[in-house]
CSV table of C-alpha atoms in Angstrom, one decimal:
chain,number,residue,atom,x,y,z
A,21,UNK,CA,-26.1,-12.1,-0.5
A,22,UNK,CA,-23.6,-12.2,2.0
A,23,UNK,CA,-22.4,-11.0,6.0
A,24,UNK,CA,-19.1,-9.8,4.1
A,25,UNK,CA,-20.5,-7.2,1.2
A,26,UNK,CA,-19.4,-4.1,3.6
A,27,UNK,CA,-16.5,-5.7,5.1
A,28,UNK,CA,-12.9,-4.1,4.2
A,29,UNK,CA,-9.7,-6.6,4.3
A,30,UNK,CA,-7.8,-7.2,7.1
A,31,UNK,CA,-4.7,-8.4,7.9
A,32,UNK,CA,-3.9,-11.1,9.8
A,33,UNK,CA,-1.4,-11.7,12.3
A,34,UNK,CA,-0.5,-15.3,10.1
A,35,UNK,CA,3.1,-15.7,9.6
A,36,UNK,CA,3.5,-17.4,5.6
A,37,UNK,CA,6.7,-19.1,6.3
A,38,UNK,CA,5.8,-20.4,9.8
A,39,UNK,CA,2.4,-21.6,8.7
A,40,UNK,CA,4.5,-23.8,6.1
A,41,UNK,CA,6.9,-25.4,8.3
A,42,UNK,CA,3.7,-26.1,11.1
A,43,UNK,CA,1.8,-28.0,7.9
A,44,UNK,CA,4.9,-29.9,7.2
A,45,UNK,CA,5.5,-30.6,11.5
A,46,UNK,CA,1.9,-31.7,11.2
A,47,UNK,CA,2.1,-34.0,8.1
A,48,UNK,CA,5.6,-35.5,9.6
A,49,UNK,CA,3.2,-36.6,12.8
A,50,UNK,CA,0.8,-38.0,10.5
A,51,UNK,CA,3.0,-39.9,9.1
A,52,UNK,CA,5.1,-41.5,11.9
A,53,UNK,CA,1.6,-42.3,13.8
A,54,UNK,CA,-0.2,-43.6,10.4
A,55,UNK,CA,1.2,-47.0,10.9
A,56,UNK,CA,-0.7,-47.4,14.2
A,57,UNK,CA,-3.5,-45.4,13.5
A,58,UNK,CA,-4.3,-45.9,9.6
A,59,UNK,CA,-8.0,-44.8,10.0
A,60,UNK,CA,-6.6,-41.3,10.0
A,61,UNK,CA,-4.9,-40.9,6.3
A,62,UNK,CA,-6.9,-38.5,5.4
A,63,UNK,CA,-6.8,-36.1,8.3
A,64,UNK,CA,-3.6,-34.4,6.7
A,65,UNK,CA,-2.7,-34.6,3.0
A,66,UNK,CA,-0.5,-32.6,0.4
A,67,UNK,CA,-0.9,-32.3,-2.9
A,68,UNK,CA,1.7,-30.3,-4.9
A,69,UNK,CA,1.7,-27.3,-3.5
A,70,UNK,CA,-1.9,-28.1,-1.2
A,71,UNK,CA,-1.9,-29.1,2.1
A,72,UNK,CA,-5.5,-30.0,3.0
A,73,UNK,CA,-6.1,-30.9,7.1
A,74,UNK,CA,-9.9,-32.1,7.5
A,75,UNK,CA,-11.5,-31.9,11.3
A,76,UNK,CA,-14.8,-33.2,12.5
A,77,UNK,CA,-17.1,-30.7,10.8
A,78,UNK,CA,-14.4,-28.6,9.0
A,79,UNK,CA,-11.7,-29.0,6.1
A,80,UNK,CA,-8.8,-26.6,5.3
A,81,UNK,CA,-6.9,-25.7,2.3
A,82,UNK,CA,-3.7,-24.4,1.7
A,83,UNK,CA,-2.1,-23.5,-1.2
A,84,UNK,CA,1.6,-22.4,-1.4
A,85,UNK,CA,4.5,-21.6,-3.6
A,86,UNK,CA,7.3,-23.5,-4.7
A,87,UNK,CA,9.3,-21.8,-2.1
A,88,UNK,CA,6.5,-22.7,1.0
A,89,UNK,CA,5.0,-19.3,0.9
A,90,UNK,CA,1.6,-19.2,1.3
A,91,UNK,CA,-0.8,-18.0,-1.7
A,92,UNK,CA,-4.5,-18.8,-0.6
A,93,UNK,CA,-6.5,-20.6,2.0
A,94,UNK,CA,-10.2,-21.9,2.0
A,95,UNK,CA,-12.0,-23.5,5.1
A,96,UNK,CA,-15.1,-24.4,5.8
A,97,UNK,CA,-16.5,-24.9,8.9
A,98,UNK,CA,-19.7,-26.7,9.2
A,99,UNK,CA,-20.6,-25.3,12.8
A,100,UNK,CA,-20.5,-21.9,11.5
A,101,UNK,CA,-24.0,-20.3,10.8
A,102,UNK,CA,-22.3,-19.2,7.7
A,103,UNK,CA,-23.6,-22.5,5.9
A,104,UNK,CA,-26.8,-20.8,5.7
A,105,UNK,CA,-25.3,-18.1,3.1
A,106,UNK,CA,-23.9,-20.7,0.8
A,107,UNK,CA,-26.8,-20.4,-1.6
A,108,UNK,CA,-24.7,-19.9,-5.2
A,109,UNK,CA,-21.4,-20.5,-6.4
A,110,UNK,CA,-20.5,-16.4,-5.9
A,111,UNK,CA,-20.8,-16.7,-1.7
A,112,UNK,CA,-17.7,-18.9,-2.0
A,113,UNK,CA,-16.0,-15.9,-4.2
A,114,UNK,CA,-17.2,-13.7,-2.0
A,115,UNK,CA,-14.3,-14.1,-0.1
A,116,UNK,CA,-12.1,-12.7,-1.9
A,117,UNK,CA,-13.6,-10.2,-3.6
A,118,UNK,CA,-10.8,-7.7,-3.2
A,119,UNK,CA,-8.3,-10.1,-4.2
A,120,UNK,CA,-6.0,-9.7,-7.1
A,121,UNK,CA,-7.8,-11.4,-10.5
A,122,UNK,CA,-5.2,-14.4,-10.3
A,123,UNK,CA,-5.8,-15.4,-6.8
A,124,UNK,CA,-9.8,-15.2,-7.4
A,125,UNK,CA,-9.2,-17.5,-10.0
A,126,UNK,CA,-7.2,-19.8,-8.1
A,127,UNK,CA,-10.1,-19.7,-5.6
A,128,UNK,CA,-12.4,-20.7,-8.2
A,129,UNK,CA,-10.5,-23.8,-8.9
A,130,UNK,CA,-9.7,-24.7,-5.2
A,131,UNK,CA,-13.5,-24.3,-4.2
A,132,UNK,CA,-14.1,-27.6,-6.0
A,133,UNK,CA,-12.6,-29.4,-3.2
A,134,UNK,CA,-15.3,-27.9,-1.1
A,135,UNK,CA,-18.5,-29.1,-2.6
A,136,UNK,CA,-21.3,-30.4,-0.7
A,137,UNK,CA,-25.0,-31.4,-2.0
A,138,UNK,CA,-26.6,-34.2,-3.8
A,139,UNK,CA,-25.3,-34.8,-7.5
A,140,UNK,CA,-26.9,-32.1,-9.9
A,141,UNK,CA,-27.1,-29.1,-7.0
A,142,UNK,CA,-23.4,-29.3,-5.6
A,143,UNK,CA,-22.0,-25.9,-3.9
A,144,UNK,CA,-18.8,-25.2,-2.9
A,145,UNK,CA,-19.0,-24.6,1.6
A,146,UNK,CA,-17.0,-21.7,2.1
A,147,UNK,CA,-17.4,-20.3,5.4
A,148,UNK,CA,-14.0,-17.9,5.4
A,149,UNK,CA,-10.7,-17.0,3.2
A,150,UNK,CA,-7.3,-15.7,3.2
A,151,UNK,CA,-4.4,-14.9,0.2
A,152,UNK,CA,-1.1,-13.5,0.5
A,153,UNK,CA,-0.8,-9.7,-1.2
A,154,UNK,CA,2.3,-7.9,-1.0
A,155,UNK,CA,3.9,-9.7,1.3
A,156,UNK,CA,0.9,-9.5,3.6
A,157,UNK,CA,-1.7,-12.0,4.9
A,158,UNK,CA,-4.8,-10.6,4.1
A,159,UNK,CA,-9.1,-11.6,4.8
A,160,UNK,CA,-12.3,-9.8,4.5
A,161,UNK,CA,-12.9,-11.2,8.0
A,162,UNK,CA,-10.8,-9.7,10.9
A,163,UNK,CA,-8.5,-11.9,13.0
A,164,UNK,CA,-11.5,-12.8,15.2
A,165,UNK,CA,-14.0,-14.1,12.6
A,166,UNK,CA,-11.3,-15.4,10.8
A,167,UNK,CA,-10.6,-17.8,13.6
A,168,UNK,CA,-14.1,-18.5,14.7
A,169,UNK,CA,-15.1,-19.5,11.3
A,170,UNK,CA,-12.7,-22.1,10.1
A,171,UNK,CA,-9.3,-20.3,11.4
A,172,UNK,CA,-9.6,-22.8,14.5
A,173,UNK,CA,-8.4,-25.5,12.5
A,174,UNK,CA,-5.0,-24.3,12.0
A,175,UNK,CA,-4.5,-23.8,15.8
A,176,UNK,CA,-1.4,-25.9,16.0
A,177,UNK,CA,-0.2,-25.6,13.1
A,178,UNK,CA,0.5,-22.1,13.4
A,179,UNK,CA,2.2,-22.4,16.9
A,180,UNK,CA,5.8,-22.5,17.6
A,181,UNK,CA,7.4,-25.9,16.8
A,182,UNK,CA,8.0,-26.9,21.1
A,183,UNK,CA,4.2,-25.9,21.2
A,184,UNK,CA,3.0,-27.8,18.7
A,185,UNK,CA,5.2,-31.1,19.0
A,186,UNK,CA,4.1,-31.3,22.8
A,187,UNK,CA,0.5,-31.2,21.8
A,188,UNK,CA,0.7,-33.4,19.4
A,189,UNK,CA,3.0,-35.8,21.3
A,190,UNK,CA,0.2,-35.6,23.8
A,191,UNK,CA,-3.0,-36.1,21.7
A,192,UNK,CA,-0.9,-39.1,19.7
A,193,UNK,CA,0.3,-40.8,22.8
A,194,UNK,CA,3.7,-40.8,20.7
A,195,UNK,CA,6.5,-42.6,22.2
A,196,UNK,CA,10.2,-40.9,22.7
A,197,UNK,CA,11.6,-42.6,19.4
A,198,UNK,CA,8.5,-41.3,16.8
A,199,UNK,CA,9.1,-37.8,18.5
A,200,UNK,CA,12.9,-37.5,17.5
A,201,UNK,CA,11.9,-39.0,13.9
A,202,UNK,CA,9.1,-36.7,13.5
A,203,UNK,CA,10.8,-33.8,15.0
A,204,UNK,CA,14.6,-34.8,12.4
A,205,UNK,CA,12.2,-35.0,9.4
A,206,UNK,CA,10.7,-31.8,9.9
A,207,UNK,CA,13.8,-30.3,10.5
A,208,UNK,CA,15.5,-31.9,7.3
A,209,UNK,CA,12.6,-30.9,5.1
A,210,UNK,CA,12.3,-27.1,6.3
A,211,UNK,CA,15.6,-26.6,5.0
A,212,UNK,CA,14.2,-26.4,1.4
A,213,UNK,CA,10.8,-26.8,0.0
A,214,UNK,CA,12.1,-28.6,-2.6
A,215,UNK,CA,14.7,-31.0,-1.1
A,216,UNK,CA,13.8,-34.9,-0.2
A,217,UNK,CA,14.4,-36.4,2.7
A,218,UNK,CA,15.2,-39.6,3.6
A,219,UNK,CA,13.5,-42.0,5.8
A,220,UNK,CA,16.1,-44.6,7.2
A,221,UNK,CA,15.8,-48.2,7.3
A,222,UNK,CA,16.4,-47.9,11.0
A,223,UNK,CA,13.3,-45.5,11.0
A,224,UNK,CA,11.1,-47.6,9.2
A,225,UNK,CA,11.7,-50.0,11.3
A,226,UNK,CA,10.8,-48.6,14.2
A,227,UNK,CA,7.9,-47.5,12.4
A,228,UNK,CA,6.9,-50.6,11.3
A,229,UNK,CA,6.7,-52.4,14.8
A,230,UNK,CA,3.6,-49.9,15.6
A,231,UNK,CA,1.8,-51.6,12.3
A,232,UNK,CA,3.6,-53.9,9.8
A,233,UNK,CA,0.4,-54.3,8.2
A,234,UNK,CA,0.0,-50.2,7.0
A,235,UNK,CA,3.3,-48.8,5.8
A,236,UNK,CA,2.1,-48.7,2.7
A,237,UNK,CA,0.1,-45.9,4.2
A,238,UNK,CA,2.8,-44.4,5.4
A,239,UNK,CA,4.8,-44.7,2.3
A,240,UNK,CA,1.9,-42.8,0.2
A,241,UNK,CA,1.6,-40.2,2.7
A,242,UNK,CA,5.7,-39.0,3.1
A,243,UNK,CA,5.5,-39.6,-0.3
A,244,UNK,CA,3.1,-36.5,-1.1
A,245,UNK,CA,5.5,-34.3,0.5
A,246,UNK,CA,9.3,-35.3,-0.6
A,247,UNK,CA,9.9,-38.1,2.4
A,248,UNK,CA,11.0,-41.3,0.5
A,249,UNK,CA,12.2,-44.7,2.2
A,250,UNK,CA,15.7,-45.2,2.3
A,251,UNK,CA,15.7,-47.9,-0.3
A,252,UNK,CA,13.8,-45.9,-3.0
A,253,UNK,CA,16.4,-42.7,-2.6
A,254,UNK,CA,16.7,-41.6,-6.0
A,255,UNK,CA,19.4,-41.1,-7.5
């Protein structure tokens, strides 16, 4: 059915805890840029515990604990000749065949956000996997198909935090003051998973001058990952 039915797992060289603080460096970016570029909402998103990143011709998902450690990721890549194999459901399980039984399940589930087709003959585009076991970051593709088939997307947000906010500060065109807001949110929310942070009036205002017309964007999306606006700090 499949190129991965005589594959053994590997593990990969993906740090759990650094790939959860580059998500939430890449969804603090989103959010400071959103208000001047609000056609982009849906490149990064979190929901619960999901952080989903899309690209042109690929999506990622991520699934972690309540404590940021990652449990499972799904990516397809639509360049991959791997689309040709998605034929049934099982290709998408396929991936993690040698998984434990709870994180196939939560596979299952997840896939849904990977269907493609006409209405009646939808099928979950899987192209590669990956799920935390024992401490370990393990894939029935090596590091190097891993990568090539939907891995690529995650490029920055596995790199070290200098590495990452340069690129992004580059690609963004971000100006001096979004940097040191993206970069203090970041460091506020890394502290605990759990924790809000606080987006200062002095910050939305800054914010705002890039596009008064779409914080409500911006809003939704620091919103999905415990960033509220100063006035609405809970109490």
């Amino acid at each position: 059915m499949s190129d991965l039915e005589n594959r053994e797992v590997s593990r990969l060289s993906v740090d759990s805890r650094g790939l959860w603080e580059g998500c939430i460096l890449a969804l603090c970016v989103h959010g400071v840029m959103l208000p001047e570029y609000p056609f982009t909402l849906y490149d990064h998103q979190w929901s619960g515990g999901i952080y989903v990143t899309e690209e042109s011709g690929g999506k990622a998902a991520l699934v972690f604990s309540e404590d940021g450690s990652l449990l499972l990721g799904m990516f397809c890549d639509l360049s991959s000749e791997r689309t040709g194999l998605v034929l049934t459901e099982q290709y998408a399980r396929s991936h993690y065949k040698e998984a434990p039984q709870e994180t196939q399940e939560m596979a299952q589930a997840l896939s849904v956000l990977f269907e493609q087709g006409k209405e009646g003959k939808r099928l979950p585009y899987v192209t590669t996997g990956l799920w935390q076991e024992n401490g370990l970051i393990c894939s029935r593709d090596d590091e190097a198909d891993w990568y090539a088939h939907g891995g690529w997307m995650l490029e920055f947000q596995t790199k070290p935090f200098e590495e990452a906010i340069d690129h992004y500060a580059a690609v963004c065109s971000m100006d001096t003051r979004r940097i040191e807001i993206a970069e203090r949110l970041y460091r506020e929310r890394i502290k605990s998973a759990q924790e809000q942070v606080i987006l200062t009036k002095e910050e939305i205002s800054a914010l705002r001058e890039s596009g008064p017309y779409n914080m409500g964007l911006c809003r939704e999306v620091f919103e999905q990952f415990g960033v509220l606006f100063e006035k609405e700090k809970k109490k």
